Amino acid sequence: MTPPPEPPRDGRRQFSENPLTWAKDWVRSSPGTHIWLLVIGITSLVIAAASDGLGEFLIHRTSSNIHELNEHPLPSLLISGFWIERPSSFLLYVVMFELLHANVERWTGTTRWLLTVGGAHIAATLASQELVLLAIEGHRLPPSMTHVVDIGVSYGLAAAAGVLTYRLRPPWRYCYLAGVLIFFGIPLLTGATFTDFGHAIALIMGFAAWPLTPAAAAEPPPGDGDGPAEPAAAPPQERAEPPGRAEGQAAAPESPQAE
């Protein structure tokens, strides 16, 4: 009888060598990522097939700008994460989703992944639009910016990029971290837009999601091994034998004493 295969020791799933089976296993291991991609693919086809006027209407109607947030706060926050402005860039998003979202979802689980990227998308959207509102009130931006196009999935990708930092091991972690900071930091420091500000917020939220990662659960609690070692218990003291008694020899009976 053939023994069952030994499960992987590092907690990773084993994938089949068959390419089709491997692809199915990969999709099943990150269902949220691929459902999200499927919806984006459908909305991209809708934009590509629509006329110029209808496409522009859909883009503005599904944006999470100041006007839509005031009129339809919850729908605009949720729907804006399922559209991209240029359908021709869909394949690029497929690559980014597979590299970032799929790996983070497989590692942390669908619930924690969705909590992280969804929360980052909402927080970055609200923070960036608040920045636009302050700039309009300070006469640094025109009032027409209340209808600015603000759709896309880049805030969620920025959060996933932050979480993925903890998935890598040193020294690759530090190289990856430097690349992420450069990628998002240069636009922020050189004429930042509200979108760049939102990316920075989402990235910080990804970094802050450390407690939700398996790496945090596997890390020993602080103080383990740092305190002084407890002294070992002393062995019980044996009764001293009188000198001259041989090992195993019974003691001689004591002679009665006169009173």
PDB file of C-alpha atoms in Angstrom:
ATOM      1  CA  MET A   1       0.000   0.000   0.000  1.00  0.00           C
ATOM      2  CA  THR A   2       1.416   3.340  -1.054  1.00  0.00           C
ATOM      3  CA  PRO A   3       1.644   5.843   1.836  1.00  0.00           C
ATOM      4  CA  PRO A   4      -0.076   9.210   1.363  1.00  0.00           C
ATOM      5  CA  PRO A   5       2.196  12.061   0.263  1.00  0.00           C
ATOM      6  CA  GLU A   6       3.696  14.077   3.053  1.00  0.00           C
ATOM      7  CA  PRO A   7       2.152  17.576   3.306  1.00  0.00           C
ATOM      8  CA  PRO A   8       4.468  20.528   2.636  1.00  0.00           C
ATOM      9  CA  ARG A   9       6.273  21.650   5.758  1.00  0.00           C
ATOM     10  CA  ASP A  10       6.197  25.356   4.980  1.00  0.00           C
ATOM     11  CA  GLY A  11       2.414  25.557   4.728  1.00  0.00           C
ATOM     12  CA  ARG A  12       2.317  26.190   0.968  1.00  0.00           C
ATOM     13  CA  ARG A  13      -0.144  24.465  -1.293  1.00  0.00           C
ATOM     14  CA  GLN A  14       1.177  21.856  -3.676  1.00  0.00           C
ATOM     15  CA  PHE A  15       0.187  22.386  -7.296  1.00  0.00           C
ATOM     16  CA  SER A  16      -0.073  19.798 -10.024  1.00  0.00           C
ATOM     17  CA  GLU A  17       2.512  19.571 -12.778  1.00  0.00           C
ATOM     18  CA  ASN A  18      -0.300  19.600 -15.356  1.00  0.00           C
ATOM     19  CA  PRO A  19      -0.600  23.234 -16.586  1.00  0.00           C
ATOM     20  CA  LEU A  20      -4.414  23.177 -16.722  1.00  0.00           C
ATOM     21  CA  THR A  21      -4.722  21.597 -13.292  1.00  0.00           C
ATOM     22  CA  TRP A  22      -2.132  24.024 -11.959  1.00  0.00           C
ATOM     23  CA  ALA A  23      -4.112  26.987 -13.321  1.00  0.00           C
ATOM     24  CA  LYS A  24      -7.326  25.692 -11.731  1.00  0.00           C
ATOM     25  CA  ASP A  25      -5.590  25.216  -8.399  1.00  0.00           C
ATOM     26  CA  TRP A  26      -4.123  28.716  -8.612  1.00  0.00           C
ATOM     27  CA  VAL A  27      -7.530  30.282  -9.299  1.00  0.00           C
ATOM     28  CA  ARG A  28      -9.183  28.276  -6.507  1.00  0.00           C
ATOM     29  CA  SER A  29      -6.492  29.368  -4.060  1.00  0.00           C
ATOM     30  CA  SER A  30      -7.271  33.070  -4.713  1.00  0.00           C
ATOM     31  CA  PRO A  31     -10.970  33.262  -5.669  1.00  0.00           C
ATOM     32  CA  GLY A  32     -11.485  36.888  -4.661  1.00  0.00           C
ATOM     33  CA  THR A  33      -8.705  38.109  -6.937  1.00  0.00           C
ATOM     34  CA  HIS A  34     -10.064  36.331  -9.990  1.00  0.00           C
ATOM     35  CA  ILE A  35     -13.698  37.277  -9.378  1.00  0.00           C
ATOM     36  CA  TRP A  36     -12.518  40.893  -9.165  1.00  0.00           C
ATOM     37  CA  LEU A  37     -10.582  40.467 -12.405  1.00  0.00           C
ATOM     38  CA  LEU A  38     -13.611  38.938 -14.101  1.00  0.00           C
ATOM     39  CA  VAL A  39     -15.800  41.903 -13.175  1.00  0.00           C
ATOM     40  CA  ILE A  40     -13.147  44.361 -14.374  1.00  0.00           C
ATOM     41  CA  GLY A  41     -12.913  42.437 -17.645  1.00  0.00           C
ATOM     42  CA  ILE A  42     -16.680  42.737 -18.140  1.00  0.00           C
ATOM     43  CA  THR A  43     -16.769  46.460 -17.357  1.00  0.00           C
ATOM     44  CA  SER A  44     -13.790  47.017 -19.661  1.00  0.00           C
ATOM     45  CA  LEU A  45     -15.676  45.302 -22.501  1.00  0.00           C
ATOM     46  CA  VAL A  46     -18.659  47.544 -21.796  1.00  0.00           C
ATOM     47  CA  ILE A  47     -16.508  50.687 -22.021  1.00  0.00           C
ATOM     48  CA  ALA A  48     -14.765  49.437 -25.169  1.00  0.00           C
ATOM     49  CA  ALA A  49     -18.064  48.642 -26.906  1.00  0.00           C
ATOM     50  CA  ALA A  50     -19.871  51.829 -25.832  1.00  0.00           C
ATOM     51  CA  SER A  51     -19.970  55.014 -27.831  1.00  0.00           C
ATOM     52  CA  ASP A  52     -17.787  57.920 -26.786  1.00  0.00           C
ATOM     53  CA  GLY A  53     -20.655  59.714 -25.091  1.00  0.00           C
ATOM     54  CA  LEU A  54     -21.943  56.644 -23.279  1.00  0.00           C
ATOM     55  CA  GLY A  55     -18.444  55.625 -22.224  1.00  0.00           C
ATOM     56  CA  GLU A  56     -17.742  59.062 -20.778  1.00  0.00           C
ATOM     57  CA  PHE A  57     -21.071  59.020 -18.945  1.00  0.00           C
ATOM     58  CA  LEU A  58     -20.322  55.616 -17.391  1.00  0.00           C
ATOM     59  CA  ILE A  59     -16.833  56.687 -16.340  1.00  0.00           C
ATOM     60  CA  HIS A  60     -18.129  59.795 -14.577  1.00  0.00           C
ATOM     61  CA  ARG A  61     -21.185  58.054 -13.138  1.00  0.00           C
ATOM     62  CA  THR A  62     -19.075  55.338 -11.517  1.00  0.00           C
ATOM     63  CA  SER A  63     -16.375  57.700 -10.226  1.00  0.00           C
ATOM     64  CA  SER A  64     -15.919  58.264  -6.521  1.00  0.00           C
ATOM     65  CA  ASN A  65     -15.465  62.020  -6.882  1.00  0.00           C
ATOM     66  CA  ILE A  66     -16.871  64.668  -4.572  1.00  0.00           C
ATOM     67  CA  HIS A  67     -20.145  65.009  -6.491  1.00  0.00           C
ATOM     68  CA  GLU A  68     -20.863  61.266  -6.568  1.00  0.00           C
ATOM     69  CA  LEU A  69     -19.778  60.794  -2.937  1.00  0.00           C
ATOM     70  CA  ASN A  70     -22.310  63.454  -1.914  1.00  0.00           C
ATOM     71  CA  GLU A  71     -25.081  62.005  -4.087  1.00  0.00           C
ATOM     72  CA  HIS A  72     -24.419  58.250  -3.842  1.00  0.00           C
ATOM     73  CA  PRO A  73     -21.755  57.651  -1.148  1.00  0.00           C
ATOM     74  CA  LEU A  74     -21.850  53.854  -0.753  1.00  0.00           C
ATOM     75  CA  PRO A  75     -22.408  52.873  -4.421  1.00  0.00           C
ATOM     76  CA  SER A  76     -19.692  55.222  -5.641  1.00  0.00           C
ATOM     77  CA  LEU A  77     -17.175  53.863  -3.132  1.00  0.00           C
ATOM     78  CA  LEU A  78     -17.856  50.260  -4.092  1.00  0.00           C
ATOM     79  CA  ILE A  79     -18.508  50.493  -7.832  1.00  0.00           C
ATOM     80  CA  SER A  80     -15.483  52.688  -8.556  1.00  0.00           C
ATOM     81  CA  GLY A  81     -13.193  49.781  -7.670  1.00  0.00           C
ATOM     82  CA  PHE A  82     -14.505  47.659 -10.561  1.00  0.00           C
ATOM     83  CA  TRP A  83     -13.774  49.996 -13.474  1.00  0.00           C
ATOM     84  CA  ILE A  84     -10.629  51.107 -15.257  1.00  0.00           C
ATOM     85  CA  GLU A  85     -10.463  54.200 -17.438  1.00  0.00           C
ATOM     86  CA  ARG A  86      -8.580  52.604 -20.350  1.00  0.00           C
ATOM     87  CA  PRO A  87      -9.731  49.098 -21.344  1.00  0.00           C
ATOM     88  CA  SER A  88      -6.530  48.667 -23.354  1.00  0.00           C
ATOM     89  CA  SER A  89      -4.584  48.445 -20.077  1.00  0.00           C
ATOM     90  CA  PHE A  90      -6.594  45.449 -18.844  1.00  0.00           C
ATOM     91  CA  LEU A  91      -3.800  42.943 -19.557  1.00  0.00           C
ATOM     92  CA  LEU A  92      -1.402  45.014 -17.468  1.00  0.00           C
ATOM     93  CA  TYR A  93      -3.861  44.843 -14.578  1.00  0.00           C
ATOM     94  CA  VAL A  94      -4.117  41.086 -15.022  1.00  0.00           C
ATOM     95  CA  VAL A  95      -0.363  40.796 -14.484  1.00  0.00           C
ATOM     96  CA  MET A  96      -0.450  43.109 -11.472  1.00  0.00           C
ATOM     97  CA  PHE A  97      -3.368  41.237  -9.907  1.00  0.00           C
ATOM     98  CA  GLU A  98      -1.603  37.897 -10.287  1.00  0.00           C
ATOM     99  CA  LEU A  99       1.647  39.204  -8.834  1.00  0.00           C
ATOM    100  CA  LEU A 100       0.181  41.186  -5.941  1.00  0.00           C
ATOM    101  CA  HIS A 101      -3.406  40.360  -5.093  1.00  0.00           C
ATOM    102  CA  ALA A 102      -3.271  36.622  -5.789  1.00  0.00           C
ATOM    103  CA  ASN A 103      -0.144  36.094  -3.701  1.00  0.00           C
ATOM    104  CA  VAL A 104      -1.435  38.169  -0.789  1.00  0.00           C
ATOM    105  CA  GLU A 105      -4.827  36.436  -0.849  1.00  0.00           C
ATOM    106  CA  ARG A 106      -3.261  32.966  -0.904  1.00  0.00           C
ATOM    107  CA  TRP A 107      -0.992  33.926   1.981  1.00  0.00           C
ATOM    108  CA  THR A 108      -3.380  35.755   4.300  1.00  0.00           C
ATOM    109  CA  GLY A 109      -6.703  34.221   3.260  1.00  0.00           C
ATOM    110  CA  THR A 110      -9.572  35.769   1.335  1.00  0.00           C
ATOM    111  CA  THR A 111     -11.210  37.470   4.323  1.00  0.00           C
ATOM    112  CA  ARG A 112      -8.090  39.249   5.579  1.00  0.00           C
ATOM    113  CA  TRP A 113      -7.016  40.144   2.063  1.00  0.00           C
ATOM    114  CA  LEU A 114     -10.423  41.660   1.293  1.00  0.00           C
ATOM    115  CA  LEU A 115     -10.464  43.519   4.607  1.00  0.00           C
ATOM    116  CA  THR A 116      -7.048  45.039   3.869  1.00  0.00           C
ATOM    117  CA  VAL A 117      -7.451  46.057   0.223  1.00  0.00           C
ATOM    118  CA  GLY A 118     -11.103  47.047   0.590  1.00  0.00           C
ATOM    119  CA  GLY A 119     -10.386  49.206   3.613  1.00  0.00           C
ATOM    120  CA  ALA A 120      -7.418  50.801   1.869  1.00  0.00           C
ATOM    121  CA  HIS A 121      -9.502  51.547  -1.233  1.00  0.00           C
ATOM    122  CA  ILE A 122     -12.199  53.275   0.822  1.00  0.00           C
ATOM    123  CA  ALA A 123      -9.790  55.181   3.076  1.00  0.00           C
ATOM    124  CA  ALA A 124      -7.562  56.339   0.208  1.00  0.00           C
ATOM    125  CA  THR A 125     -10.574  57.454  -1.837  1.00  0.00           C
ATOM    126  CA  LEU A 126     -12.067  59.491   1.001  1.00  0.00           C
ATOM    127  CA  ALA A 127      -8.722  61.012   1.998  1.00  0.00           C
ATOM    128  CA  SER A 128      -7.764  61.984  -1.554  1.00  0.00           C
ATOM    129  CA  GLN A 129     -11.170  63.542  -2.276  1.00  0.00           C
ATOM    130  CA  GLU A 130     -11.002  65.436   0.993  1.00  0.00           C
ATOM    131  CA  LEU A 131      -7.701  66.856  -0.246  1.00  0.00           C
ATOM    132  CA  VAL A 132      -9.398  67.915  -3.492  1.00  0.00           C
ATOM    133  CA  LEU A 133     -12.206  69.562  -1.533  1.00  0.00           C
ATOM    134  CA  LEU A 134      -9.754  71.524   0.612  1.00  0.00           C
ATOM    135  CA  ALA A 135      -7.880  72.649  -2.504  1.00  0.00           C
ATOM    136  CA  ILE A 136     -11.127  73.820  -4.118  1.00  0.00           C
ATOM    137  CA  GLU A 137     -12.142  75.734  -1.004  1.00  0.00           C
ATOM    138  CA  GLY A 138      -8.663  77.290  -0.906  1.00  0.00           C
ATOM    139  CA  HIS A 139      -8.989  78.329  -4.582  1.00  0.00           C
ATOM    140  CA  ARG A 140      -6.043  76.179  -5.594  1.00  0.00           C
ATOM    141  CA  LEU A 141      -8.218  73.961  -7.818  1.00  0.00           C
ATOM    142  CA  PRO A 142     -11.217  74.886  -9.975  1.00  0.00           C
ATOM    143  CA  PRO A 143     -14.738  73.883  -8.829  1.00  0.00           C
ATOM    144  CA  SER A 144     -14.986  71.533 -11.824  1.00  0.00           C
ATOM    145  CA  MET A 145     -12.710  69.123  -9.936  1.00  0.00           C
ATOM    146  CA  THR A 146     -15.754  68.001  -7.970  1.00  0.00           C
ATOM    147  CA  HIS A 147     -16.570  65.943 -11.092  1.00  0.00           C
ATOM    148  CA  VAL A 148     -13.042  64.628 -11.638  1.00  0.00           C
ATOM    149  CA  VAL A 149     -12.722  61.025 -12.823  1.00  0.00           C
ATOM    150  CA  ASP A 150     -11.654  58.881  -9.875  1.00  0.00           C
ATOM    151  CA  ILE A 151     -12.055  55.213 -10.684  1.00  0.00           C
ATOM    152  CA  GLY A 152      -9.738  52.253 -10.787  1.00  0.00           C
ATOM    153  CA  VAL A 153      -8.102  49.590  -8.711  1.00  0.00           C
ATOM    154  CA  SER A 154      -4.754  51.207  -8.042  1.00  0.00           C
ATOM    155  CA  TYR A 155      -5.457  51.938  -4.365  1.00  0.00           C
ATOM    156  CA  GLY A 156      -6.091  48.252  -3.682  1.00  0.00           C
ATOM    157  CA  LEU A 157      -2.955  47.320  -5.590  1.00  0.00           C
ATOM    158  CA  ALA A 158      -0.908  49.766  -3.502  1.00  0.00           C
ATOM    159  CA  ALA A 159      -2.218  48.183  -0.297  1.00  0.00           C
ATOM    160  CA  ALA A 160      -1.431  44.674  -1.579  1.00  0.00           C
ATOM    161  CA  ALA A 161       2.076  45.835  -2.479  1.00  0.00           C
ATOM    162  CA  GLY A 162       2.545  46.960   1.116  1.00  0.00           C
ATOM    163  CA  VAL A 163       1.334  43.664   2.598  1.00  0.00           C
ATOM    164  CA  LEU A 164       3.509  41.634   0.247  1.00  0.00           C
ATOM    165  CA  THR A 165       6.589  43.163   1.864  1.00  0.00           C
ATOM    166  CA  TYR A 166       6.153  40.808   4.828  1.00  0.00           C
ATOM    167  CA  ARG A 167       5.830  37.779   2.549  1.00  0.00           C
ATOM    168  CA  LEU A 168       9.405  38.054   1.316  1.00  0.00           C
ATOM    169  CA  ARG A 169      12.461  37.035   3.280  1.00  0.00           C
ATOM    170  CA  PRO A 170      15.573  39.141   3.810  1.00  0.00           C
ATOM    171  CA  PRO A 171      17.488  40.344   1.882  1.00  0.00           C
ATOM    172  CA  TRP A 172      14.831  40.288  -0.879  1.00  0.00           C
ATOM    173  CA  ARG A 173      12.383  42.012   1.453  1.00  0.00           C
ATOM    174  CA  TYR A 174      14.579  45.081   1.726  1.00  0.00           C
ATOM    175  CA  CYS A 175      15.199  45.266  -2.026  1.00  0.00           C
ATOM    176  CA  TYR A 176      11.479  44.985  -2.693  1.00  0.00           C
ATOM    177  CA  LEU A 177      10.666  47.570  -0.018  1.00  0.00           C
ATOM    178  CA  ALA A 178      13.129  50.039  -1.527  1.00  0.00           C
ATOM    179  CA  GLY A 179      11.589  49.554  -4.976  1.00  0.00           C
ATOM    180  CA  VAL A 180       8.042  50.079  -3.649  1.00  0.00           C
ATOM    181  CA  LEU A 181       9.008  53.242  -1.773  1.00  0.00           C
ATOM    182  CA  ILE A 182      10.752  54.641  -4.836  1.00  0.00           C
ATOM    183  CA  PHE A 183       7.834  53.768  -7.139  1.00  0.00           C
ATOM    184  CA  PHE A 184       5.222  55.469  -4.976  1.00  0.00           C
ATOM    185  CA  GLY A 185       7.463  58.082  -3.378  1.00  0.00           C
ATOM    186  CA  ILE A 186       8.856  59.838  -6.451  1.00  0.00           C
ATOM    187  CA  PRO A 187       5.422  60.971  -7.790  1.00  0.00           C
ATOM    188  CA  LEU A 188       4.462  62.043  -4.264  1.00  0.00           C
ATOM    189  CA  LEU A 189       7.546  64.248  -3.934  1.00  0.00           C
ATOM    190  CA  THR A 190       7.473  65.688  -7.470  1.00  0.00           C
ATOM    191  CA  GLY A 191       4.189  67.466  -8.112  1.00  0.00           C
ATOM    192  CA  ALA A 192       1.859  65.043  -6.358  1.00  0.00           C
ATOM    193  CA  THR A 193      -1.754  64.757  -7.470  1.00  0.00           C
ATOM    194  CA  PHE A 194      -4.672  63.603  -5.330  1.00  0.00           C
ATOM    195  CA  THR A 195      -4.194  60.118  -6.812  1.00  0.00           C
ATOM    196  CA  ASP A 196      -0.564  59.998  -5.674  1.00  0.00           C
ATOM    197  CA  PHE A 197      -1.697  61.032  -2.212  1.00  0.00           C
ATOM    198  CA  GLY A 198      -4.263  58.220  -2.233  1.00  0.00           C
ATOM    199  CA  HIS A 199      -1.590  55.710  -3.268  1.00  0.00           C
ATOM    200  CA  ALA A 200       0.533  56.754  -0.299  1.00  0.00           C
ATOM    201  CA  ILE A 201      -2.410  56.303   2.098  1.00  0.00           C
ATOM    202  CA  ALA A 202      -3.174  52.850   0.684  1.00  0.00           C
ATOM    203  CA  LEU A 203       0.467  51.795   0.858  1.00  0.00           C
ATOM    204  CA  ILE A 204       0.712  52.840   4.506  1.00  0.00           C
ATOM    205  CA  MET A 205      -2.429  50.848   5.280  1.00  0.00           C
ATOM    206  CA  GLY A 206      -0.836  47.849   3.612  1.00  0.00           C
ATOM    207  CA  PHE A 207       2.209  48.224   5.836  1.00  0.00           C
ATOM    208  CA  ALA A 208      -0.068  48.603   8.864  1.00  0.00           C
ATOM    209  CA  ALA A 209      -1.787  45.281   8.066  1.00  0.00           C
ATOM    210  CA  TRP A 210       1.152  43.351   9.564  1.00  0.00           C
ATOM    211  CA  PRO A 211      -0.975  41.932  12.453  1.00  0.00           C
ATOM    212  CA  LEU A 212      -3.286  40.268   9.890  1.00  0.00           C
ATOM    213  CA  THR A 213      -0.477  38.325   8.221  1.00  0.00           C
ATOM    214  CA  PRO A 214       0.605  34.777   9.061  1.00  0.00           C
ATOM    215  CA  ALA A 215       4.103  36.120   9.692  1.00  0.00           C
ATOM    216  CA  ALA A 216       2.811  38.065  12.696  1.00  0.00           C
ATOM    217  CA  ALA A 217       1.091  34.977  14.085  1.00  0.00           C
ATOM    218  CA  ALA A 218       4.262  32.913  13.690  1.00  0.00           C
ATOM    219  CA  GLU A 219       6.460  35.498  15.419  1.00  0.00           C
ATOM    220  CA  PRO A 220       7.147  34.619  19.072  1.00  0.00           C
ATOM    221  CA  PRO A 221       5.717  37.082  21.584  1.00  0.00           C
ATOM    222  CA  PRO A 222       8.134  39.721  22.857  1.00  0.00           C
ATOM    223  CA  GLY A 223      10.130  38.675  25.883  1.00  0.00           C
ATOM    224  CA  ASP A 224      10.403  35.001  25.037  1.00  0.00           C
ATOM    225  CA  GLY A 225      13.962  34.000  25.704  1.00  0.00           C
ATOM    226  CA  ASP A 226      14.976  37.489  26.788  1.00  0.00           C
ATOM    227  CA  GLY A 227      14.440  37.203  30.537  1.00  0.00           C
ATOM    228  CA  PRO A 228      16.792  35.518  32.976  1.00  0.00           C
ATOM    229  CA  ALA A 229      16.656  31.787  32.993  1.00  0.00           C
ATOM    230  CA  GLU A 230      15.090  30.218  36.039  1.00  0.00           C
ATOM    231  CA  PRO A 231      17.512  28.277  38.181  1.00  0.00           C
ATOM    232  CA  ALA A 232      17.199  24.552  37.887  1.00  0.00           C
ATOM    233  CA  ALA A 233      15.659  22.808  40.830  1.00  0.00           C
ATOM    234  CA  ALA A 234      18.255  21.369  43.129  1.00  0.00           C
ATOM    235  CA  PRO A 235      18.246  17.581  43.264  1.00  0.00           C
ATOM    236  CA  PRO A 236      16.912  16.125  46.516  1.00  0.00           C
ATOM    237  CA  GLN A 237      19.628  15.692  49.093  1.00  0.00           C
ATOM    238  CA  GLU A 238      20.461  12.147  49.916  1.00  0.00           C
ATOM    239  CA  ARG A 239      20.823  11.062  53.497  1.00  0.00           C
ATOM    240  CA  ALA A 240      24.461  10.916  54.414  1.00  0.00           C
ATOM    241  CA  GLU A 241      25.657   7.468  55.303  1.00  0.00           C
ATOM    242  CA  PRO A 242      27.976   6.966  58.233  1.00  0.00           C
ATOM    243  CA  PRO A 243      31.574   6.523  57.233  1.00  0.00           C
ATOM    244  CA  GLY A 244      32.801   3.053  56.868  1.00  0.00           C
ATOM    245  CA  ARG A 245      29.459   1.491  55.947  1.00  0.00           C
ATOM    246  CA  ALA A 246      29.621  -0.536  52.803  1.00  0.00           C
ATOM    247  CA  GLU A 247      27.137   0.069  50.014  1.00  0.00           C
ATOM    248  CA  GLY A 248      24.046  -2.012  50.453  1.00  0.00           C
ATOM    249  CA  GLN A 249      25.073  -3.135  53.966  1.00  0.00           C
ATOM    250  CA  ALA A 250      22.380  -2.824  56.588  1.00  0.00           C
ATOM    251  CA  ALA A 251      23.026  -0.668  59.593  1.00  0.00           C
ATOM    252  CA  ALA A 252      23.917  -2.433  62.822  1.00  0.00           C
ATOM    253  CA  PRO A 253      21.210  -2.385  65.464  1.00  0.00           C
ATOM    254  CA  GLU A 254      21.784   0.083  68.220  1.00  0.00           C
ATOM    255  CA  SER A 255      22.651  -1.358  71.625  1.00  0.00           C
ATOM    256  CA  PRO A 256      20.180  -0.616  74.401  1.00  0.00           C
ATOM    257  CA  GLN A 257      21.302   2.034  76.779  1.00  0.00           C
ATOM    258  CA  ALA A 258      20.811   1.825  80.464  1.00  0.00           C
ATOM    259  CA  GLU A 259      18.709   4.420  82.106  1.00  0.00           C
TER     260      GLU A 259
END
